[in-house]
GROMACS .gro file of C-alpha atoms in nm:
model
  398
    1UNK     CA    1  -0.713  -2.730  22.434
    2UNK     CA    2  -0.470  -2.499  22.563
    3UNK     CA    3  -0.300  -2.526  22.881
    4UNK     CA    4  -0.257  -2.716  23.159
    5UNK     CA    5  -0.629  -2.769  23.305
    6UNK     CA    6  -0.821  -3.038  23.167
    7UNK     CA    7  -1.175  -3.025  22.998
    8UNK     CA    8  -1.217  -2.802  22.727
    9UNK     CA    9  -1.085  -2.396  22.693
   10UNK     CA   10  -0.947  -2.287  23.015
   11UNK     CA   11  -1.027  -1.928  23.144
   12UNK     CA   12  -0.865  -1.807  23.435
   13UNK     CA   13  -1.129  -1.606  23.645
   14UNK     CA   14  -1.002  -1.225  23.852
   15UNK     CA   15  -1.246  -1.249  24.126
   16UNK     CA   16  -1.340  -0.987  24.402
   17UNK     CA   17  -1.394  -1.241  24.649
   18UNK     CA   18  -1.498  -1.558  24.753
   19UNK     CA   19  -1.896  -1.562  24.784
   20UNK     CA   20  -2.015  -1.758  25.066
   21UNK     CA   21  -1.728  -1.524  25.298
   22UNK     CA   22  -1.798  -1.225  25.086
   23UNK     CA   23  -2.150  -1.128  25.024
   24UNK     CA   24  -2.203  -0.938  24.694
   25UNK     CA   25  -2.356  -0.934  24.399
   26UNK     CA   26  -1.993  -0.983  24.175
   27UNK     CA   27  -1.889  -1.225  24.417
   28UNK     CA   28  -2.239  -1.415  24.345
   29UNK     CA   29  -2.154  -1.432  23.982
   30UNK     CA   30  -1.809  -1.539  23.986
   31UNK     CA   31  -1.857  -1.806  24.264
   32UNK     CA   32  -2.198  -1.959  24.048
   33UNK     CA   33  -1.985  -1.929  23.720
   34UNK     CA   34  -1.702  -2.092  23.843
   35UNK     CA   35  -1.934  -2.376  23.930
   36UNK     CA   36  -2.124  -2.353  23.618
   37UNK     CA   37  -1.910  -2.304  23.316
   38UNK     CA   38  -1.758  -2.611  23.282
   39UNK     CA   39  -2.088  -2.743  23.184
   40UNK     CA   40  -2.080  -2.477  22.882
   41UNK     CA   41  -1.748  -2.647  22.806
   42UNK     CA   42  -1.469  -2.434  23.008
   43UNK     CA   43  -1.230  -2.542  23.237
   44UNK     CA   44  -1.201  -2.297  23.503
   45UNK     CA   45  -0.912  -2.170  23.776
   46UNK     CA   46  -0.990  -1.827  23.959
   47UNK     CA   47  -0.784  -1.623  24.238
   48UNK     CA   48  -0.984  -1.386  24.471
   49UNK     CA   49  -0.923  -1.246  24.803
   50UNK     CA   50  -0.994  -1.447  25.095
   51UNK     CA   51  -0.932  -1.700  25.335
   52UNK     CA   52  -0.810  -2.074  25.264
   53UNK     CA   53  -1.180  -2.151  25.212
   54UNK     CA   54  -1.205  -2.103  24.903
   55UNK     CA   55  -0.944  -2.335  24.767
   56UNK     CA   56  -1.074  -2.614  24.991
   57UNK     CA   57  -1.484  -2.542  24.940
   58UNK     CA   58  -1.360  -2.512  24.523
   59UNK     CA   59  -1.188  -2.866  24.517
   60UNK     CA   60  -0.877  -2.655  24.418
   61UNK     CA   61  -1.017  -2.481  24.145
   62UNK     CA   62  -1.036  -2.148  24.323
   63UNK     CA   63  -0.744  -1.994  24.526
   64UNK     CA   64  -0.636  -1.713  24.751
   65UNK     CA   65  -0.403  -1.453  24.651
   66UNK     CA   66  -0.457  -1.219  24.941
   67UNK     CA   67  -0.659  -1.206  25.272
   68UNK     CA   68  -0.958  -0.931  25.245
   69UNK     CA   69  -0.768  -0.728  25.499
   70UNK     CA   70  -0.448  -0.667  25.317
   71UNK     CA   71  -0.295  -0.337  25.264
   72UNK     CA   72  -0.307  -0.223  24.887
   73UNK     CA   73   0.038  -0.211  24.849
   74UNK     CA   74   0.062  -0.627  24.977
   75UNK     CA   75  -0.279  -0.694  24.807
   76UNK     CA   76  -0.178  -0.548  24.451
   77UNK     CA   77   0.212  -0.726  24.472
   78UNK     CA   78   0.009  -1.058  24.553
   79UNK     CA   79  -0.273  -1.021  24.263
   80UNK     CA   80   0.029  -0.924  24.068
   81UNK     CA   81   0.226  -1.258  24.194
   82UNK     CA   82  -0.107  -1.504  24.208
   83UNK     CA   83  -0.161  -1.410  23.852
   84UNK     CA   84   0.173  -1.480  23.735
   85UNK     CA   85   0.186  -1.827  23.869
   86UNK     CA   86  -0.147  -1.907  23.782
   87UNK     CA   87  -0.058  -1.866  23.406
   88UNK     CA   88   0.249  -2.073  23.403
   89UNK     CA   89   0.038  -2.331  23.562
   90UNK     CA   90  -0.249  -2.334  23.385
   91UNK     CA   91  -0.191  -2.147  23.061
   92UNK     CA   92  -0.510  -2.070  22.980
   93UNK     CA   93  -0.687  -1.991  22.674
   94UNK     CA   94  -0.855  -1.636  22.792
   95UNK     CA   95  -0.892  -1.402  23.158
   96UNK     CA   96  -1.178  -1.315  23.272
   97UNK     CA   97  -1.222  -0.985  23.536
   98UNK     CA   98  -1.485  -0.952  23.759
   99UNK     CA   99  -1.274  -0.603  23.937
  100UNK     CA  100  -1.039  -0.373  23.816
  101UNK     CA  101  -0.826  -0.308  24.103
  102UNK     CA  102  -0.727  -0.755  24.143
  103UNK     CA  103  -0.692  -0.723  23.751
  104UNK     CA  104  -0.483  -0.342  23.718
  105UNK     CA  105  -0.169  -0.497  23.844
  106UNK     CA  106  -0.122  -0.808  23.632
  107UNK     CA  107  -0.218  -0.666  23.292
  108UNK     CA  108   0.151  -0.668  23.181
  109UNK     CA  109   0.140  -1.041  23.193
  110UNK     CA  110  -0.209  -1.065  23.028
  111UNK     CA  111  -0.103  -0.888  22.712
  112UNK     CA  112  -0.045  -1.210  22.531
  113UNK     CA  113  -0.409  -1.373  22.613
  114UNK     CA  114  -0.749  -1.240  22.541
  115UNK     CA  115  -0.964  -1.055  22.811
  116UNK     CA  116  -1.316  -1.021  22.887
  117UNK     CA  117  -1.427  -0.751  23.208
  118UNK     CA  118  -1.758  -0.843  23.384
  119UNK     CA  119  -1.853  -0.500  23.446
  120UNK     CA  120  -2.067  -0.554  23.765
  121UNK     CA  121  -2.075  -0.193  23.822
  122UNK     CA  122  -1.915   0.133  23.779
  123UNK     CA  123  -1.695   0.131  24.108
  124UNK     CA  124  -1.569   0.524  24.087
  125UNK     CA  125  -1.964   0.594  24.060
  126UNK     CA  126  -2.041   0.453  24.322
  127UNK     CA  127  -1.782   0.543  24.549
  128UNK     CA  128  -1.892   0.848  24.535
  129UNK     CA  129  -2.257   0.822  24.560
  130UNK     CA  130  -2.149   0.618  24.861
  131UNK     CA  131  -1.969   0.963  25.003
  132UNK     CA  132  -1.602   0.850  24.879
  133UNK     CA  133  -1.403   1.183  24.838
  134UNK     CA  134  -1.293   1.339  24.474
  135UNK     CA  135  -0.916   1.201  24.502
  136UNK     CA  136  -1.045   0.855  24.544
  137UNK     CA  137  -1.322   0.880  24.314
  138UNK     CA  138  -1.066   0.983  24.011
  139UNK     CA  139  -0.788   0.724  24.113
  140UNK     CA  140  -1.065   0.423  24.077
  141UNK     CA  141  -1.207   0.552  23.758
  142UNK     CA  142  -0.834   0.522  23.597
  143UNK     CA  143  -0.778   0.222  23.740
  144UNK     CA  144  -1.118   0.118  23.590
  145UNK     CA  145  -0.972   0.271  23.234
  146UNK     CA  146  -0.671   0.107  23.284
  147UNK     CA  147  -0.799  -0.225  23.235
  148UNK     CA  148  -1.088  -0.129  23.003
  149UNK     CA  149  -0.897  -0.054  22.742
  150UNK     CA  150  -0.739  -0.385  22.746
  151UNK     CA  151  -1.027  -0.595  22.728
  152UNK     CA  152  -1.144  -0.715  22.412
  153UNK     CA  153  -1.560  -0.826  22.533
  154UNK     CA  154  -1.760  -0.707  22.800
  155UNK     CA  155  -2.055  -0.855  22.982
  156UNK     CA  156  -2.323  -0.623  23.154
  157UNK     CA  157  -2.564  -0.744  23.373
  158UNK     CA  158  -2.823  -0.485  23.222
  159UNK     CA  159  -2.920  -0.182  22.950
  160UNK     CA  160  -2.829   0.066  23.239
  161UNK     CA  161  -2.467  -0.033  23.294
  162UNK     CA  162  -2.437  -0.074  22.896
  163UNK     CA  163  -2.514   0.253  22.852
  164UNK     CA  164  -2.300   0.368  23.150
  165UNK     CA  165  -1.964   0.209  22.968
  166UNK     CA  166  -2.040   0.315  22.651
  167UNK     CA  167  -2.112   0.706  22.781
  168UNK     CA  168  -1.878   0.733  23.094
  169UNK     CA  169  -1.604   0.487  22.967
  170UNK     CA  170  -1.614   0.498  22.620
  171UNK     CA  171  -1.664   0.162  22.549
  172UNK     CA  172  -1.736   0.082  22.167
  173UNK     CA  173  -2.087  -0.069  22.143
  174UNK     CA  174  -1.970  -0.407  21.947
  175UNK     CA  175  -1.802  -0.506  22.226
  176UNK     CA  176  -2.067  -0.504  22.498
  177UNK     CA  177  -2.237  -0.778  22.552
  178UNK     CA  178  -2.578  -0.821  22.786
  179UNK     CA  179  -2.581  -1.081  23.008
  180UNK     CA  180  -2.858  -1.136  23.285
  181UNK     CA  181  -2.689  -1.233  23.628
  182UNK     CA  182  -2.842  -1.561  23.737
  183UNK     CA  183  -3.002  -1.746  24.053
  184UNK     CA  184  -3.015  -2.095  24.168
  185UNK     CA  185  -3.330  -2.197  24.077
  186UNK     CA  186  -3.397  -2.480  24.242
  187UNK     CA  187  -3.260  -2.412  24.583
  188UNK     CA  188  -3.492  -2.117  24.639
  189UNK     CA  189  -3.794  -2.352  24.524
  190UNK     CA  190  -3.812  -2.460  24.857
  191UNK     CA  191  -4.143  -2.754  24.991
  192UNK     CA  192  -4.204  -2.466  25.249
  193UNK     CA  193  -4.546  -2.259  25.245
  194UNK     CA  194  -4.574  -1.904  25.404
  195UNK     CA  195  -4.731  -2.011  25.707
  196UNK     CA  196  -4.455  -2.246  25.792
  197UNK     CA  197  -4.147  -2.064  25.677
  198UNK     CA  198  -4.274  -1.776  25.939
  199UNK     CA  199  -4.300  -2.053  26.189
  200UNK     CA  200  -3.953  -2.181  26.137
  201UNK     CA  201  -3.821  -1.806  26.128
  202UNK     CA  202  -4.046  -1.694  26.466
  203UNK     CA  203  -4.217  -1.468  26.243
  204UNK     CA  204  -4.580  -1.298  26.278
  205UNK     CA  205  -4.870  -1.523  26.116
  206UNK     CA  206  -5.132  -1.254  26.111
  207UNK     CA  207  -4.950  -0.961  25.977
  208UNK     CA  208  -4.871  -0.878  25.592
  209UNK     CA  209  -4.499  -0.832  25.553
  210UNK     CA  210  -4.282  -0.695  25.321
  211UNK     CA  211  -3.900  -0.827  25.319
  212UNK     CA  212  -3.605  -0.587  25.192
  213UNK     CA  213  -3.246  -0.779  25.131
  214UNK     CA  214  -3.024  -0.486  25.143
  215UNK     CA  215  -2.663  -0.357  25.183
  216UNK     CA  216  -2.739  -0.090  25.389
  217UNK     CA  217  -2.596   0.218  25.226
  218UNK     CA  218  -2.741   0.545  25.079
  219UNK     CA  219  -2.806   0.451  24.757
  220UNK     CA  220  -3.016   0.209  24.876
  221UNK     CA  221  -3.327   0.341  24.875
  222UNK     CA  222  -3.387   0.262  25.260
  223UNK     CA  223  -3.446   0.588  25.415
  224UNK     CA  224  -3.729   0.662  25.134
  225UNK     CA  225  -3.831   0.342  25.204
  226UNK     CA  226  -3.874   0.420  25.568
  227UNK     CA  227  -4.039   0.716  25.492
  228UNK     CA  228  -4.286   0.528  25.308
  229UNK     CA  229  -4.377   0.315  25.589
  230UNK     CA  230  -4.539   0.612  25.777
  231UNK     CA  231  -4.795   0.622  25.463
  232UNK     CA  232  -4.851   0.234  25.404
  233UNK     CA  233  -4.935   0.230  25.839
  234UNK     CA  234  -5.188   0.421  25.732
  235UNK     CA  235  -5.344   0.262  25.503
  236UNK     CA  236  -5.251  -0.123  25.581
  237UNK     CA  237  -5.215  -0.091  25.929
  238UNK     CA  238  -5.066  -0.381  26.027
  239UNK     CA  239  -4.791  -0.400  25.752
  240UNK     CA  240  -4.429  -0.504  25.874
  241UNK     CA  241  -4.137  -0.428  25.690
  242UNK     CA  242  -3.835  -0.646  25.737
  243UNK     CA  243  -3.495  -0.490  25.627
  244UNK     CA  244  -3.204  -0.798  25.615
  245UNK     CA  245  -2.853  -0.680  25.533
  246UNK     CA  246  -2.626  -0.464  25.723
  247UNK     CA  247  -2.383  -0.157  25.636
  248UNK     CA  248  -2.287   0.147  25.734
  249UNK     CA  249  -2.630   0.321  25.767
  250UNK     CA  250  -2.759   0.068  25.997
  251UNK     CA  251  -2.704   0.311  26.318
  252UNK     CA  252  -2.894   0.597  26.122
  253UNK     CA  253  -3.134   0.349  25.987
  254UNK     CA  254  -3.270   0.278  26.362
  255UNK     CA  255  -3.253   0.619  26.463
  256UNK     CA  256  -3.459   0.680  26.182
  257UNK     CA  257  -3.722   0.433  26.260
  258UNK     CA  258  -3.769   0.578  26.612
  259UNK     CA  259  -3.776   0.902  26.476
  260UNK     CA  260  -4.081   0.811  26.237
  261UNK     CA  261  -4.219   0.602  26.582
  262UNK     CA  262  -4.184   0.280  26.323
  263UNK     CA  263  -4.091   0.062  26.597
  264UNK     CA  264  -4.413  -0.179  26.529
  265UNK     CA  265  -4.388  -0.188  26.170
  266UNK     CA  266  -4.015  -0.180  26.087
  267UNK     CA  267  -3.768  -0.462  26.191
  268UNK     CA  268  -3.389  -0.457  26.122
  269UNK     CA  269  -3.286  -0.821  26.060
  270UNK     CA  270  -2.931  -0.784  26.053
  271UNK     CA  271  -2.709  -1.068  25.851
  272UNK     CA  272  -2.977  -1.370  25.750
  273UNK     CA  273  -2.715  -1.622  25.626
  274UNK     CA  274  -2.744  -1.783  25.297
  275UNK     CA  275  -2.890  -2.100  25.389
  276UNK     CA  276  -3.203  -1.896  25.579
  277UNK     CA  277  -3.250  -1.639  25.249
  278UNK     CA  278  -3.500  -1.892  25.066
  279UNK     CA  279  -3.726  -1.967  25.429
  280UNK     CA  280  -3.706  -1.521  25.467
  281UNK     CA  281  -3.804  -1.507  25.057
  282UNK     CA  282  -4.092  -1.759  25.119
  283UNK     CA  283  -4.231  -1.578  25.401
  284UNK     CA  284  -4.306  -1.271  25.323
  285UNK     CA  285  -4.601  -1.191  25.117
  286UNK     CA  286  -4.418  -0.893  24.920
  287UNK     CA  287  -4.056  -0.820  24.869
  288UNK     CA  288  -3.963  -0.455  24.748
  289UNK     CA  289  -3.613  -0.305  24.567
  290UNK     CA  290  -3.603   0.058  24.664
  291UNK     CA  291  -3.306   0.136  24.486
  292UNK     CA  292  -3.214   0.501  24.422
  293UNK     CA  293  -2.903   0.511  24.158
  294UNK     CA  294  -2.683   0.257  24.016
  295UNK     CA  295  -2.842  -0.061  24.040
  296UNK     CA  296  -2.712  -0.244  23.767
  297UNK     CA  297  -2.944  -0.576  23.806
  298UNK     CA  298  -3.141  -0.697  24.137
  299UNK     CA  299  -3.011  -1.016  24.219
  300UNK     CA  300  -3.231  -1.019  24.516
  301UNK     CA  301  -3.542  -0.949  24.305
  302UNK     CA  302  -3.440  -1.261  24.117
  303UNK     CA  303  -3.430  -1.467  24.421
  304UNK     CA  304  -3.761  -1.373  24.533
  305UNK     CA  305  -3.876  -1.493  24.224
  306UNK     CA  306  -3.728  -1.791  24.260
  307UNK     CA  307  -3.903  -1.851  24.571
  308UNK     CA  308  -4.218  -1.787  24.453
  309UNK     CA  309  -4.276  -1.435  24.576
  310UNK     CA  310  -4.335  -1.119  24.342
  311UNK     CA  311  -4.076  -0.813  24.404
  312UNK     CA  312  -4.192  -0.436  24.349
  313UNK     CA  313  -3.874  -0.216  24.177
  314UNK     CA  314  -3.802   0.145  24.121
  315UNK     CA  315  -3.767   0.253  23.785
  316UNK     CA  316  -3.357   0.273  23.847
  317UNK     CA  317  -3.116   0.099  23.649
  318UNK     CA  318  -3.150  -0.282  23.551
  319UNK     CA  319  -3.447  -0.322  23.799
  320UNK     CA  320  -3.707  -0.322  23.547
  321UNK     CA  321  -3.536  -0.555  23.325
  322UNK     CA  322  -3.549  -0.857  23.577
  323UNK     CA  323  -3.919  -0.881  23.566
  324UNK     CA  324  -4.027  -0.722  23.218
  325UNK     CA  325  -4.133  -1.058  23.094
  326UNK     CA  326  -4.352  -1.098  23.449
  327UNK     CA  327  -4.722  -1.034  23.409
  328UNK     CA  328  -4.846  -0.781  23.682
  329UNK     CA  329  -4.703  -0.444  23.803
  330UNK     CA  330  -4.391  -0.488  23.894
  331UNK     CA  331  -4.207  -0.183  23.840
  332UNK     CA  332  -4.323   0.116  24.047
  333UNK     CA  333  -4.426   0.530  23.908
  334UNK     CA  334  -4.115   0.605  24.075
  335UNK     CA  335  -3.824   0.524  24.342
  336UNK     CA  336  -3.986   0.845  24.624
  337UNK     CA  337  -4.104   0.786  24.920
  338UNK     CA  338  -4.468   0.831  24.746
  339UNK     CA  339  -4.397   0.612  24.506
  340UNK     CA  340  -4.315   0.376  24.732
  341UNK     CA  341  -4.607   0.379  24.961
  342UNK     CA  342  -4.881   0.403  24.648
  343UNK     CA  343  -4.716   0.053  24.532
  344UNK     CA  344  -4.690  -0.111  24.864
  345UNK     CA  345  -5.031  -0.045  24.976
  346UNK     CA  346  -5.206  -0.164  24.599
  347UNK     CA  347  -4.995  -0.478  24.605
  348UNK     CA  348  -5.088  -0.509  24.991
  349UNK     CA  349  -5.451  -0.449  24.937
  350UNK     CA  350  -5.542  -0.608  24.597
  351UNK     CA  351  -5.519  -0.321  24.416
  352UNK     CA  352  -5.203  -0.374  24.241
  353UNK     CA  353  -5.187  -0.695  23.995
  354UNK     CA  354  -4.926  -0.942  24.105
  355UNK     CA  355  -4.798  -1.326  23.935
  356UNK     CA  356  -4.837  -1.569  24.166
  357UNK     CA  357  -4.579  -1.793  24.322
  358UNK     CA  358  -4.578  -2.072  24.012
  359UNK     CA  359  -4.567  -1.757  23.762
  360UNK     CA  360  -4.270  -1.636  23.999
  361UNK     CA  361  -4.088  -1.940  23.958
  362UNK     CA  362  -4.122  -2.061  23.648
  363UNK     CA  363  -4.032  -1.686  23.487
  364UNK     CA  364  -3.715  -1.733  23.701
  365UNK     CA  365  -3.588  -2.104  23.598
  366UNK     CA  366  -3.613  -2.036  23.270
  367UNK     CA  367  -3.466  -1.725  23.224
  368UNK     CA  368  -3.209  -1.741  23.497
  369UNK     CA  369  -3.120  -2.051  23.579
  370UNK     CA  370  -2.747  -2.070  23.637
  371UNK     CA  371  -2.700  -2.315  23.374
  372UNK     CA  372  -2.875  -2.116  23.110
  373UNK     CA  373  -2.692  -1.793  23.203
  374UNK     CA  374  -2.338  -1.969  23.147
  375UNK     CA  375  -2.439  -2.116  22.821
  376UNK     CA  376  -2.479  -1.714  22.748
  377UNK     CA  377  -2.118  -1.613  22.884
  378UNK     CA  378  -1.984  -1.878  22.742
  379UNK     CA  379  -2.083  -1.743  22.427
  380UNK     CA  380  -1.932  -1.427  22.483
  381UNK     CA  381  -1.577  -1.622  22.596
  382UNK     CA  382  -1.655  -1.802  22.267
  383UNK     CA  383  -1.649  -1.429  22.092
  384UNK     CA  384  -1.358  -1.309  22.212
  385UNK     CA  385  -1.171  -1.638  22.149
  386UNK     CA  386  -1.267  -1.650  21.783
  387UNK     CA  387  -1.122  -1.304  21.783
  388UNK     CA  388  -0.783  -1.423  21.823
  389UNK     CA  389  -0.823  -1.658  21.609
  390UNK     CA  390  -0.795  -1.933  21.931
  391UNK     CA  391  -1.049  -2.238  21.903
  392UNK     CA  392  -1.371  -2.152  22.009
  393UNK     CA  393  -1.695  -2.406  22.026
  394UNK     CA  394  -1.954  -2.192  21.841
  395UNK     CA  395  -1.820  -1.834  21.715
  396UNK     CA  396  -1.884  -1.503  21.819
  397UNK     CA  397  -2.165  -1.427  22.016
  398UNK     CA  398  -2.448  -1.240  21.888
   0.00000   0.00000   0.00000
């Protein structure tokens, strides 16, 4: 092996940041592949931005280069820096980005060693579907390009964001390669039933509830989602949506709910930490992804899976590829307000054919178990390696 880190090929991993202070979907996968890949035979080392924690919570393996709060200037001269240091420590066989703008600054001193980009999204996209203005937009699509072009693999969470790098970025088709994000199994497969999760969460027994996990931002899907709530009180009512997340919408979210005179039926939860998400999962009877534009995968829809409880999607994105292989209708006519409240009130009423909670989990463990999704990447590292010409375990990945 090369390098200084013990236990097979080393990859040095770019994170965003570190997941349980940071809570996003690419800071998921790098924190559950950091923990994981070294069973598929890696050795890893990763730098994000953050606090102390990570080094200590990582047993080393995972350090700071920057607090979140830094100013670009400071946080691009220490990416720049951490990067540099981390390679004459730990020489490692291949990088591995999981966001352009901790990777743009340090490609100079990556020229030498292969690299693979986790595209976890497009970020200039959504920027601007997000209400970013046209300068910024442009400046994070060629910082995006920058480091594209470098990189010799890419893994996509989904068809949707494979066809996004190949049309918006360019990206030659042999060199994308679809990866599934992943969930811990096992901790969402909690003993709990629904009766006693709502106790423990001072939730309603006698009331059919659907749970949202959300950052709250436009693209969302959460005002059409509220909308839909003033058809599915209708027709169900008693039905209580929960919305957990927060974001920058939340003040026009709860104007919006007294607007609508949702106050009965619509509940913001605010933060639900980590530990509680598999209890919240496990008590509702539905979960829903209203997504509008640019969801590249659904990593909550996974976790309700996990816990047992079915998810409806909008046709957007990678949403219908997370439960394809699911009997029952999971994927909705469409991602309107309509749409919305048609599929919430079949599911809610019988109507709509659902898997039930050992379908839910079993569908999830095997597909997306942690462990089986960084066999996959490890593949792909395994690709790119064999490239070079640098040992690999088992080739290029198909």
């Amino acid at each position: 092996m090369n390098g200084a880190v013990s236990g097979g090929r080393a990859v040095l991993q770019l994170g965003l940041g570190w997941f349980p202070e940071s809570h996003g979907g690419a800071e998921n996968v790098f924190y559950h592949l950091a923990n994981h890949l070294p069973g598929a035979g890696f050795s890893v080392f990763g730098l994000v931005l953050g606090s102390g924690a990570a080094e200590a919570e990582s047993g080393r393996r995972v350090a700071s280069f920057a607090p979140p709060t830094a100013s670009l200037p400071r946080r691009m001269a220490a990416a720049r820096a951490g990067v540099g240091s981390a390679l004459r420590r730990h020489d490692p066989d291949l990088v591995a980005s999981h966001f352009a703008l901790n990777t743009v600054a340090a490609l100079p001193a990556l020229r030498h060693r292969p690299l693979v980009v986790h595209f976890h999204g497009p970020w200039a996209l959504e920027s601007a579907a997000e209400g970013a203005g046209p300068l910024a937009v442009r400046l994070k699509f060629l910082i995006e390009r920058l480091v594209y072009r470098r990189a010799a693999r890419f893994v996509v969470l989904s068809r949707a964001f494979e066809t996004i790098l190949r049309e918006r970025y360019r990206v030659p088709e042999e060199r994308i390669h679809r990866v599934a994000g992943g969930v811990d199994a096992t901790r969402f497969a909690i003993p709990e039933d629904r009766p006693t999760a709502r106790e423990r969460l001072g939730w309603p027994q006698g009331r059919p509830i659907v749970l949202t996990v959300r950052r709250l931002v436009r693209r969302m899907g959460l005002t059409a989602l509220l909308d839909a709530m003033v058809e599915l009180r209708a027709r169900v009512p008693d039905a209580l949506l929960l919305i957990a997340g927060r974001g920058p919408e939340e003040e026009a979210l709860r104007d919006r709910i007294q607007a609508l005179g949702l106050e009965d039926h619509v509940r913001l939860l605010g933060f639900v930490p980590d530990a509680r998400l598999p209890l919240a999962y496990r008590a509702a009877d539905l979960c829903v992804m209203p997504s509008q534009a640019l969801e590249g995968f659904g990593l909550t829809a996974l976790e309700s899976l996990a816990a047992g409880t079915p998810v409806l999607v909008t046709p957007v994105g990678g949403l219908p590829e997370v439960v394809e292989g699911l009997d029952g209708d999971l994927v909705l006519d469409g991602a309107d307000a309509p749409a919305l409240a048609a599929g919430l009130a079949e599911a809610l009423t019988g109507a709509r054919r659902l898997p039930g909670r050992d379908a839910c989990q079993t569908y999830a463990r095997r597909h997306f178990d942690w462990p089986v999704i960084a066999a996959r990447v490890g593949r792909v590292y395994d690709g790119a390696l064999a490239e070079t010409g640098l040992p690999s375990n088992d080739g290029p990945a198909s």
